[in-house]
PDB file of N, CA and C in Angstrom:
ATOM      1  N   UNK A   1       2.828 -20.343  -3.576  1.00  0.00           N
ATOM      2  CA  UNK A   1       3.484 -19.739  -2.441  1.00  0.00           C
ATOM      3  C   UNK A   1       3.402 -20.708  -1.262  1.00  0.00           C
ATOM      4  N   UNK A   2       4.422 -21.052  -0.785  1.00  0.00           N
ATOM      5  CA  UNK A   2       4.122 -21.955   0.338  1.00  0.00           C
ATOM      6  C   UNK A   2       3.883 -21.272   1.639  1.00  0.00           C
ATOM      7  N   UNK A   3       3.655 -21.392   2.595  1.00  0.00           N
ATOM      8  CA  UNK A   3       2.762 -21.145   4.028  1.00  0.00           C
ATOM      9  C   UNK A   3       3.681 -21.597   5.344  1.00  0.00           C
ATOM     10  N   UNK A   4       3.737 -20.988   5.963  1.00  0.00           N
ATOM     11  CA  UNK A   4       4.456 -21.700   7.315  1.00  0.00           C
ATOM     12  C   UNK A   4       4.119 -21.332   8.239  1.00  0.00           C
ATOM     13  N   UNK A   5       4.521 -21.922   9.739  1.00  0.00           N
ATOM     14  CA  UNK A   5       3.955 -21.689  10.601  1.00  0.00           C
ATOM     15  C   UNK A   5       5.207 -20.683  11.030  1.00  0.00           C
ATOM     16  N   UNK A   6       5.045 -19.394  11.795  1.00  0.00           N
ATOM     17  CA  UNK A   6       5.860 -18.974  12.486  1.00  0.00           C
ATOM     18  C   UNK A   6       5.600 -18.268  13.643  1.00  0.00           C
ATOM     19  N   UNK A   7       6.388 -18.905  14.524  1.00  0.00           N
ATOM     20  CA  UNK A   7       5.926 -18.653  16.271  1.00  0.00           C
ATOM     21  C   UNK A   7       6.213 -17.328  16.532  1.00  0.00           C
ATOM     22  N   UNK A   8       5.310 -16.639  17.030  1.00  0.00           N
ATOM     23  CA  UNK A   8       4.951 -15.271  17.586  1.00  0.00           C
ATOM     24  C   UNK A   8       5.032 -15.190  18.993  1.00  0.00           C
ATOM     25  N   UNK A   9       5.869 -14.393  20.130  1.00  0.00           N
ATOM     26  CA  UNK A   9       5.963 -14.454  21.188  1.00  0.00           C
ATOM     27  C   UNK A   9       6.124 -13.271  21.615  1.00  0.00           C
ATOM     28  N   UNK A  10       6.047 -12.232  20.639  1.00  0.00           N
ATOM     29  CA  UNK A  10       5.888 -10.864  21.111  1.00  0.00           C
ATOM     30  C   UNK A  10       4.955 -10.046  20.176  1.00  0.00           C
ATOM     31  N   UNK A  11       4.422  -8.858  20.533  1.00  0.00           N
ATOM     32  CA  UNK A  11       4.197  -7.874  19.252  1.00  0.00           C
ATOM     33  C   UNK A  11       4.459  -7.614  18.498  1.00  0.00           C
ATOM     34  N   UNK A  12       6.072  -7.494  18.548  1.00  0.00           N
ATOM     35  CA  UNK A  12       6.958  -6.801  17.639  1.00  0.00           C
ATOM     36  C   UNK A  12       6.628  -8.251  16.591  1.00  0.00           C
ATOM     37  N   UNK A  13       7.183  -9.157  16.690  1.00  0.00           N
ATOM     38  CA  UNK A  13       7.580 -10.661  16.097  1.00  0.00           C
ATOM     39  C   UNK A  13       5.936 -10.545  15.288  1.00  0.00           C
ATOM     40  N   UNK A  14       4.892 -10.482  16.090  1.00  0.00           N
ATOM     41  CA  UNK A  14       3.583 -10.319  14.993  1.00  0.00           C
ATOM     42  C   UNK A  14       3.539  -9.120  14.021  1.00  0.00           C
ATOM     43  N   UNK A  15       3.781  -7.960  14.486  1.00  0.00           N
ATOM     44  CA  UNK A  15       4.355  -6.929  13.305  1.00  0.00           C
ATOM     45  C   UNK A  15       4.746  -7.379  12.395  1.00  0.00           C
ATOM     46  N   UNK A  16       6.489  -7.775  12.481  1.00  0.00           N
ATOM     47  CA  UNK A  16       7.145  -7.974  11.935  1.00  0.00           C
ATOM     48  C   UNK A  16       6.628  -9.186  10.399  1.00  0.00           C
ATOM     49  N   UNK A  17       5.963  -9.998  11.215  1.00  0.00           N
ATOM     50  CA  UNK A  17       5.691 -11.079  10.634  1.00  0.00           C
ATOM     51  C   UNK A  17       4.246 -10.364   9.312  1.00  0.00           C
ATOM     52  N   UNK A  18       3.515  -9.563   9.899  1.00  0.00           N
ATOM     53  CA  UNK A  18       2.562  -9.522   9.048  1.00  0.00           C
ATOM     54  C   UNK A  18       3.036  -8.372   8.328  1.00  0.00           C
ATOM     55  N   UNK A  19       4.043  -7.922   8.496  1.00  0.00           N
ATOM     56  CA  UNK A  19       4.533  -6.918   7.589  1.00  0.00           C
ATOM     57  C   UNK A  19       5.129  -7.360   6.046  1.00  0.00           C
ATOM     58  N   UNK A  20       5.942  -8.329   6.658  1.00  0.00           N
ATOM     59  CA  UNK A  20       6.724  -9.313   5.720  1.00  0.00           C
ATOM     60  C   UNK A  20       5.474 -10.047   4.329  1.00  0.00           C
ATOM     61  N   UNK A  21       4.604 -10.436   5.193  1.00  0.00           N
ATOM     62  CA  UNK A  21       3.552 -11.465   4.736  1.00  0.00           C
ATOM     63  C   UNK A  21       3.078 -10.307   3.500  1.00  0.00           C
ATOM     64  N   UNK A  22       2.789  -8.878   3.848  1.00  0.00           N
ATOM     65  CA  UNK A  22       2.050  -7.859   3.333  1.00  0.00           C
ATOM     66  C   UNK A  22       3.536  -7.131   2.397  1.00  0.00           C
ATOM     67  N   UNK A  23       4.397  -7.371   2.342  1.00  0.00           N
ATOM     68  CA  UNK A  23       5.352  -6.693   1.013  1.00  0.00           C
ATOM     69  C   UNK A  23       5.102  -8.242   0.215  1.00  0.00           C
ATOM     70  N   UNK A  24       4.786  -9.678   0.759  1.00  0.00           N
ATOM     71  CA  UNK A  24       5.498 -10.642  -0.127  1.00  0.00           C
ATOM     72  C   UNK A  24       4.244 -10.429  -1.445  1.00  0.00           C
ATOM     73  N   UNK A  25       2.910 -10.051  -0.521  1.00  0.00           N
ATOM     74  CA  UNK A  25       1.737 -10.139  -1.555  1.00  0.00           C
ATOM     75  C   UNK A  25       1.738  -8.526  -2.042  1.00  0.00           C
ATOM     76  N   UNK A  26       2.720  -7.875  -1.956  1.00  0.00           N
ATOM     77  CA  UNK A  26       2.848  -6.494  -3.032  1.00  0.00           C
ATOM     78  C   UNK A  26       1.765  -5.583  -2.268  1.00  0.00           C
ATOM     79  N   UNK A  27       1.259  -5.813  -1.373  1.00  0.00           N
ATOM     80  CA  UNK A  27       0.588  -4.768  -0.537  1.00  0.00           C
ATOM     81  C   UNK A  27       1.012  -3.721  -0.253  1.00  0.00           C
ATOM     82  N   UNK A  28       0.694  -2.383  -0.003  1.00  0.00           N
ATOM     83  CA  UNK A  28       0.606  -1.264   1.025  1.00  0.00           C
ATOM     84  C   UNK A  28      -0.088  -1.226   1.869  1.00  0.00           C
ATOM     85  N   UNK A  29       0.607  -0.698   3.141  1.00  0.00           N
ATOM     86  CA  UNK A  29      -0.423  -0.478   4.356  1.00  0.00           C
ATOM     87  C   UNK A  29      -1.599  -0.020   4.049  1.00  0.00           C
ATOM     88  N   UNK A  30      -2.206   0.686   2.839  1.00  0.00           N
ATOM     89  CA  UNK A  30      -3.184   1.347   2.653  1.00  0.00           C
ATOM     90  C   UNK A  30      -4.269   0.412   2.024  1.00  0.00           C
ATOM     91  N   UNK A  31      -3.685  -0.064   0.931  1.00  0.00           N
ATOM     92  CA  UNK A  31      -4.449  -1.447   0.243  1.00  0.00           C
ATOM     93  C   UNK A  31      -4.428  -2.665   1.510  1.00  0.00           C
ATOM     94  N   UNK A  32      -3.722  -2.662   2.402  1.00  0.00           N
ATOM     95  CA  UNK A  32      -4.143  -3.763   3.256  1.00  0.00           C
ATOM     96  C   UNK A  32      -5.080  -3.673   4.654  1.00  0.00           C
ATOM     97  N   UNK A  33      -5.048  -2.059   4.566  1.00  0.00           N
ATOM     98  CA  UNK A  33      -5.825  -1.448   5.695  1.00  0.00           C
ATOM     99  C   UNK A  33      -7.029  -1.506   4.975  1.00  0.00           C
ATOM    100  N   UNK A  34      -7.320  -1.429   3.922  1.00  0.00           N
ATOM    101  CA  UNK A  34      -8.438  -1.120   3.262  1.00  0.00           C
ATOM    102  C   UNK A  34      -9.268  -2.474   2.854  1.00  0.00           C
ATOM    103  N   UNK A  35      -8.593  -3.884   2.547  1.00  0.00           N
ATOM    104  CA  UNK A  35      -9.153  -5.298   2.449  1.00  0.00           C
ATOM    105  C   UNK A  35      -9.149  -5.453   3.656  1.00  0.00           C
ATOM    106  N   UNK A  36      -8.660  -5.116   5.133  1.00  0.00           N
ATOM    107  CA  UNK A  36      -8.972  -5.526   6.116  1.00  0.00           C
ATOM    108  C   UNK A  36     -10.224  -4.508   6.832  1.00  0.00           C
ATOM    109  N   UNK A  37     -10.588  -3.930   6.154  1.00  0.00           N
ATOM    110  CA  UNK A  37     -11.404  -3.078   6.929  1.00  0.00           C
ATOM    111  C   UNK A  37     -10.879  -2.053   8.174  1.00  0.00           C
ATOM    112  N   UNK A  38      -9.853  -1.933   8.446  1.00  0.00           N
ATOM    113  CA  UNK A  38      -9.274  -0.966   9.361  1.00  0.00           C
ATOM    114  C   UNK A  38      -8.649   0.082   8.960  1.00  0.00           C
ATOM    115  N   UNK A  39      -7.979   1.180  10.093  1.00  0.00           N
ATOM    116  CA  UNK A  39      -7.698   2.095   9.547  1.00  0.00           C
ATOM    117  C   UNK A  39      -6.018   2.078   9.106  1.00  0.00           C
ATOM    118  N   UNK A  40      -5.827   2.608   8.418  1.00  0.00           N
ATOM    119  CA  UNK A  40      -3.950   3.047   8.037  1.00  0.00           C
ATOM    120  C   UNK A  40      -3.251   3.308   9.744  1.00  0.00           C
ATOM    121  N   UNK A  41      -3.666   3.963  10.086  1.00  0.00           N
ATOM    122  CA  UNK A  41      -2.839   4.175  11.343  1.00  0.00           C
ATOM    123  C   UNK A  41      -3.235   2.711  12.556  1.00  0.00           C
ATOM    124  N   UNK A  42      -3.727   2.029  12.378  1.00  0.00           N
ATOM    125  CA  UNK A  42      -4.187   0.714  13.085  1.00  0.00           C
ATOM    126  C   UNK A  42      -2.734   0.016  12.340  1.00  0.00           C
ATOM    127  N   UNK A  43      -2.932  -0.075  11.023  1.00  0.00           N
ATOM    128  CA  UNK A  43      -1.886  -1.152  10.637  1.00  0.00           C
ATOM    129  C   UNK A  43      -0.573  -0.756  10.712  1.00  0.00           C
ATOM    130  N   UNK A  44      -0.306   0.563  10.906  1.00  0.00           N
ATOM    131  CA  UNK A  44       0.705   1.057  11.441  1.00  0.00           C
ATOM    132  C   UNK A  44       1.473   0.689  12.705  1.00  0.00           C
ATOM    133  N   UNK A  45       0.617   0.974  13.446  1.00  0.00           N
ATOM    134  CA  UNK A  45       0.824   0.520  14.733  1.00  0.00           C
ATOM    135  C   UNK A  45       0.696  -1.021  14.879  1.00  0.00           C
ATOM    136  N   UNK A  46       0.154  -1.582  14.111  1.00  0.00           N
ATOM    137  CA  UNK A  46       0.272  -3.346  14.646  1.00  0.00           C
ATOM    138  C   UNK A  46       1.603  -3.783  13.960  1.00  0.00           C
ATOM    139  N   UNK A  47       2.310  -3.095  12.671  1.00  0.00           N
ATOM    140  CA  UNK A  47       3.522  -3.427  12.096  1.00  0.00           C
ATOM    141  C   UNK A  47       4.798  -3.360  12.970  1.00  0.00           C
ATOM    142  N   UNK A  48       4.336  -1.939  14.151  1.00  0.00           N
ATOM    143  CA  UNK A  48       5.526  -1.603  14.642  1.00  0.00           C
ATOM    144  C   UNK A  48       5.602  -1.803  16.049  1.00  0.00           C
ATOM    145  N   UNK A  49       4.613  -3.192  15.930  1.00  0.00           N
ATOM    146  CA  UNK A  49       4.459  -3.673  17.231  1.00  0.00           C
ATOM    147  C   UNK A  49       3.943  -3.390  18.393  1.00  0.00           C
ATOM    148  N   UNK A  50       2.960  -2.381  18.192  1.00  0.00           N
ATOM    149  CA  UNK A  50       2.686  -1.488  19.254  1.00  0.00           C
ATOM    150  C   UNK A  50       1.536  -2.296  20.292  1.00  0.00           C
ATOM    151  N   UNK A  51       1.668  -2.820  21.663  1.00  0.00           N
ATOM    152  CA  UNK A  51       1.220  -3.898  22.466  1.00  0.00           C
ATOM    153  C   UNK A  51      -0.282  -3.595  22.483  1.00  0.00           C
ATOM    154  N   UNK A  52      -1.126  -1.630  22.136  1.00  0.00           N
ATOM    155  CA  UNK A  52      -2.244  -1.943  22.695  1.00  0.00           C
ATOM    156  C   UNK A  52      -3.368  -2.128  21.383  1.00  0.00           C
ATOM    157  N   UNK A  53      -3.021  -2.524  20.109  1.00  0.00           N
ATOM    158  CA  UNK A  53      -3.708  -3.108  19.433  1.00  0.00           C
ATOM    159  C   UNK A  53      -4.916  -4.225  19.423  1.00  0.00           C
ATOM    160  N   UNK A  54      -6.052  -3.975  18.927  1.00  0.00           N
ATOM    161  CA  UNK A  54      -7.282  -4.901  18.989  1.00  0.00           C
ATOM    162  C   UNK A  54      -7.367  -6.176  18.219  1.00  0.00           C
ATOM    163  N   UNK A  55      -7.241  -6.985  19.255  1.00  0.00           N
ATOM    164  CA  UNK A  55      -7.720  -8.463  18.710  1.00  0.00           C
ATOM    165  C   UNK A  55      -8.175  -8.553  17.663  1.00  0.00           C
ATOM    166  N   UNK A  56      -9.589  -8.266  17.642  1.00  0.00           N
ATOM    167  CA  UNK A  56     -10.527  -8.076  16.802  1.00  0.00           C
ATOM    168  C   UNK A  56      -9.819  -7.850  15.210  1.00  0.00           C
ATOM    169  N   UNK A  57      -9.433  -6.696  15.827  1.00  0.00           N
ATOM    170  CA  UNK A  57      -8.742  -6.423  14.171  1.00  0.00           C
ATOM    171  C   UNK A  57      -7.551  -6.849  13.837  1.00  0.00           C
ATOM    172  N   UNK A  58      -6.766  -6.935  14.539  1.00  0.00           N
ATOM    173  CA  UNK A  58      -5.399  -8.492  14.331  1.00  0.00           C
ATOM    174  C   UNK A  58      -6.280  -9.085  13.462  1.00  0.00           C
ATOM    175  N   UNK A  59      -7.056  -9.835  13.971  1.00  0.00           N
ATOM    176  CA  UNK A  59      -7.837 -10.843  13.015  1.00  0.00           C
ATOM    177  C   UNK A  59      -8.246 -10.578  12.099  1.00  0.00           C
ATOM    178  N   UNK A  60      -8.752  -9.579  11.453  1.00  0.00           N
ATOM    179  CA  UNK A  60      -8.989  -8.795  10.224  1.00  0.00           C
ATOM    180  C   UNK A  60      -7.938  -9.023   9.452  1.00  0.00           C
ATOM    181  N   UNK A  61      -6.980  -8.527  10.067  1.00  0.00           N
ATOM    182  CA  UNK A  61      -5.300  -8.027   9.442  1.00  0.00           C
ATOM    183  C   UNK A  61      -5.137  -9.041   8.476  1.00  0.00           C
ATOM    184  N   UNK A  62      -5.152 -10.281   9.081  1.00  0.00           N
ATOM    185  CA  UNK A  62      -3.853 -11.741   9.260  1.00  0.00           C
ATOM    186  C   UNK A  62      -5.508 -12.133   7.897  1.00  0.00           C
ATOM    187  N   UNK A  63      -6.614 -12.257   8.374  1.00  0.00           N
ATOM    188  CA  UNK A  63      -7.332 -12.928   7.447  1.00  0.00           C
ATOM    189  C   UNK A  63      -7.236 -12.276   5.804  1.00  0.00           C
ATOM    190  N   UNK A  64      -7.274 -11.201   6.044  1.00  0.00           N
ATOM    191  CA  UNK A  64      -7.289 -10.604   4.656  1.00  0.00           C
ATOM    192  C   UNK A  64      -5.510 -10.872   4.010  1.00  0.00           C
ATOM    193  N   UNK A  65      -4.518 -11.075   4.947  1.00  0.00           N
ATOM    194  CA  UNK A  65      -3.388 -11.375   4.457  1.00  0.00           C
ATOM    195  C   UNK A  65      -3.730 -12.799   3.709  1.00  0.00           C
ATOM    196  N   UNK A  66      -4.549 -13.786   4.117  1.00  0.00           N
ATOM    197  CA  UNK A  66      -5.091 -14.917   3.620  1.00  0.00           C
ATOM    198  C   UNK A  66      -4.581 -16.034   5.327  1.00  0.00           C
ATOM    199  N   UNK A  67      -3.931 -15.710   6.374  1.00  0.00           N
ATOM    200  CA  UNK A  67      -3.527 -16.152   6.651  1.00  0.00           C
ATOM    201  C   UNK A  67      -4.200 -16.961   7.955  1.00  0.00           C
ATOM    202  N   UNK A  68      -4.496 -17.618   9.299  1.00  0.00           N
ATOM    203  CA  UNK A  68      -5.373 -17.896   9.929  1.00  0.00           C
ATOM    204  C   UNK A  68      -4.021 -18.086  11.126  1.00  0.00           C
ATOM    205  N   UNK A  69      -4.982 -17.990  12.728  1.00  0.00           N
ATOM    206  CA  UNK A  69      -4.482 -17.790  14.079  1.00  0.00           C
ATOM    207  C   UNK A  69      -4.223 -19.802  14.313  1.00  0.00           C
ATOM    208  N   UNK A  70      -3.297 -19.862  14.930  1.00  0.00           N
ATOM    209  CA  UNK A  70      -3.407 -21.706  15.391  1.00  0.00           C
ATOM    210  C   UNK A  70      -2.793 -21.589  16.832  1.00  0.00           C
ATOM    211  N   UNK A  71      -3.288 -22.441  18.011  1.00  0.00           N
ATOM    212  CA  UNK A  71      -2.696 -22.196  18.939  1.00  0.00           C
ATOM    213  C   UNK A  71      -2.022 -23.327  19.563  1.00  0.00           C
ATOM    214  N   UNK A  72      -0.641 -23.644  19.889  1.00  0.00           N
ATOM    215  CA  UNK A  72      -0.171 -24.713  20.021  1.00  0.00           C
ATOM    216  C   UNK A  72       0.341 -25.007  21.091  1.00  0.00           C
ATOM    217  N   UNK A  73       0.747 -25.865  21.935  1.00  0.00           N
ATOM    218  CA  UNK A  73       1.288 -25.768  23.329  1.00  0.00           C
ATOM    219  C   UNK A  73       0.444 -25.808  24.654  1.00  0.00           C
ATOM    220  N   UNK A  74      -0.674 -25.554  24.401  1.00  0.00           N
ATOM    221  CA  UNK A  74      -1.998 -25.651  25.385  1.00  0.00           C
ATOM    222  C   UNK A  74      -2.283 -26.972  25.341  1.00  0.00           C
ATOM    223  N   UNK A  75      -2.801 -26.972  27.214  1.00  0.00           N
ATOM    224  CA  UNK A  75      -3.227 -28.560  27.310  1.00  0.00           C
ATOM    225  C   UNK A  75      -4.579 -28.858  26.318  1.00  0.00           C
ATOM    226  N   UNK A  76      -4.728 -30.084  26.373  1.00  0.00           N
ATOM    227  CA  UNK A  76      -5.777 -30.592  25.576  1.00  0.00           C
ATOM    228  C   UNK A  76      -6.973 -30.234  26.435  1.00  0.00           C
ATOM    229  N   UNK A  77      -8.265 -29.951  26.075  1.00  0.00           N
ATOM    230  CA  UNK A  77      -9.180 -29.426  26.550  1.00  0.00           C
ATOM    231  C   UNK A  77     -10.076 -30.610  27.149  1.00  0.00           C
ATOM    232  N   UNK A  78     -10.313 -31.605  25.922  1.00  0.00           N
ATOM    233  CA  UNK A  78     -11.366 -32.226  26.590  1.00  0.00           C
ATOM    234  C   UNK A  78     -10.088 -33.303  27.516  1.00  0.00           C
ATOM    235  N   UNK A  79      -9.288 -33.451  27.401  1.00  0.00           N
ATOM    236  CA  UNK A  79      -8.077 -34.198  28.537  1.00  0.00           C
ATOM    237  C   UNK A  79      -8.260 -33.161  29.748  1.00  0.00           C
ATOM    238  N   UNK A  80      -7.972 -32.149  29.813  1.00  0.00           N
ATOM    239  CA  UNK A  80      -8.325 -30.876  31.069  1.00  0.00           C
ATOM    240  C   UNK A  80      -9.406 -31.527  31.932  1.00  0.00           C
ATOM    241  N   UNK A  81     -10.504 -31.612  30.913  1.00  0.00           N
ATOM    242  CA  UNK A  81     -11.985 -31.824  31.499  1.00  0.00           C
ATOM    243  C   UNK A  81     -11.953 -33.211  31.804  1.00  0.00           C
ATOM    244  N   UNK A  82     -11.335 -34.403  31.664  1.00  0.00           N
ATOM    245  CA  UNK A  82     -11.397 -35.333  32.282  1.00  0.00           C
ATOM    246  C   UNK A  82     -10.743 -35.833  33.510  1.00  0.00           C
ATOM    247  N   UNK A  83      -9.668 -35.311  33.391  1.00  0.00           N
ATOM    248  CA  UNK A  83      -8.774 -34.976  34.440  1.00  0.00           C
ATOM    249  C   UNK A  83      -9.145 -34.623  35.649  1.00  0.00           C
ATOM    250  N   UNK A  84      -9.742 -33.318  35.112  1.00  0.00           N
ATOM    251  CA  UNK A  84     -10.677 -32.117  36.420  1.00  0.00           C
ATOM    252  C   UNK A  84     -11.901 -33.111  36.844  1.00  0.00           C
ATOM    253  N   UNK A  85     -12.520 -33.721  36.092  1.00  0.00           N
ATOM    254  CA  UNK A  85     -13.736 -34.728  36.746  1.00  0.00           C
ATOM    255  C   UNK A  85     -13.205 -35.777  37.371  1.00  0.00           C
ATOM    256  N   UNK A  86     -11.970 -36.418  37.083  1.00  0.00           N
ATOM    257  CA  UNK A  86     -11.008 -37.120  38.050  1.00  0.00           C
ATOM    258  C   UNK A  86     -10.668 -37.218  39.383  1.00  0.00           C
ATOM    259  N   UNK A  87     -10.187 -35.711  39.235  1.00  0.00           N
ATOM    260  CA  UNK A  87      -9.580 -35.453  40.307  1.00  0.00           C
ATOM    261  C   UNK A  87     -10.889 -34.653  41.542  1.00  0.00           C
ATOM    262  N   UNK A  88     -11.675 -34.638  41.259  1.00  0.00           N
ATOM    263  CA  UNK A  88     -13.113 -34.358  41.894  1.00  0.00           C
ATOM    264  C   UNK A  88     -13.549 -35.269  42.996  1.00  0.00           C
TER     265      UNK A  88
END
């Protein structure tokens, strides 16, 4: 199965996305609520995008999908920190 990256910029778009991810591996919300440790109505609501969903368990979600968080577009950190001692 190949893997891709796909950019998330809303709730819905992360729903959407881990919904997809969870029919491709033959899942039910119930079998995937249940390898993620959360409840059925949690994965409900994170499918259908609902904004006040827990981090925490996002991360549950996406790991037990097999899948992992990457964050791209942010300045470089230790460049930040040299910069900031720079400009000091």
């Amino acid at each position: 199965m190949t893997k891709t990256m796909i950019p998330i910029d809303s709730t819905q778009a992360l729903g959407a996305a881990l919904r997809a991810a969870r029919k491709q591996l033959d899942l039910t919300q119930s079998d995937l609520a249940l390898a993620a440790g959360v409840g059925l109505r949690f994965v409900v609501d994170l499918e259908a995008g609902k904004p006040s969903v827990r981090l925490e368990q996002v991360l549950r979600v996406i790991d037990a999908l097999g899948g992992q968080v990457q964050i791209a577009g942010l300045p470089d950190l230790l460049t930040a920190a040299k910069a900031a001692r720079h400009d000091a």
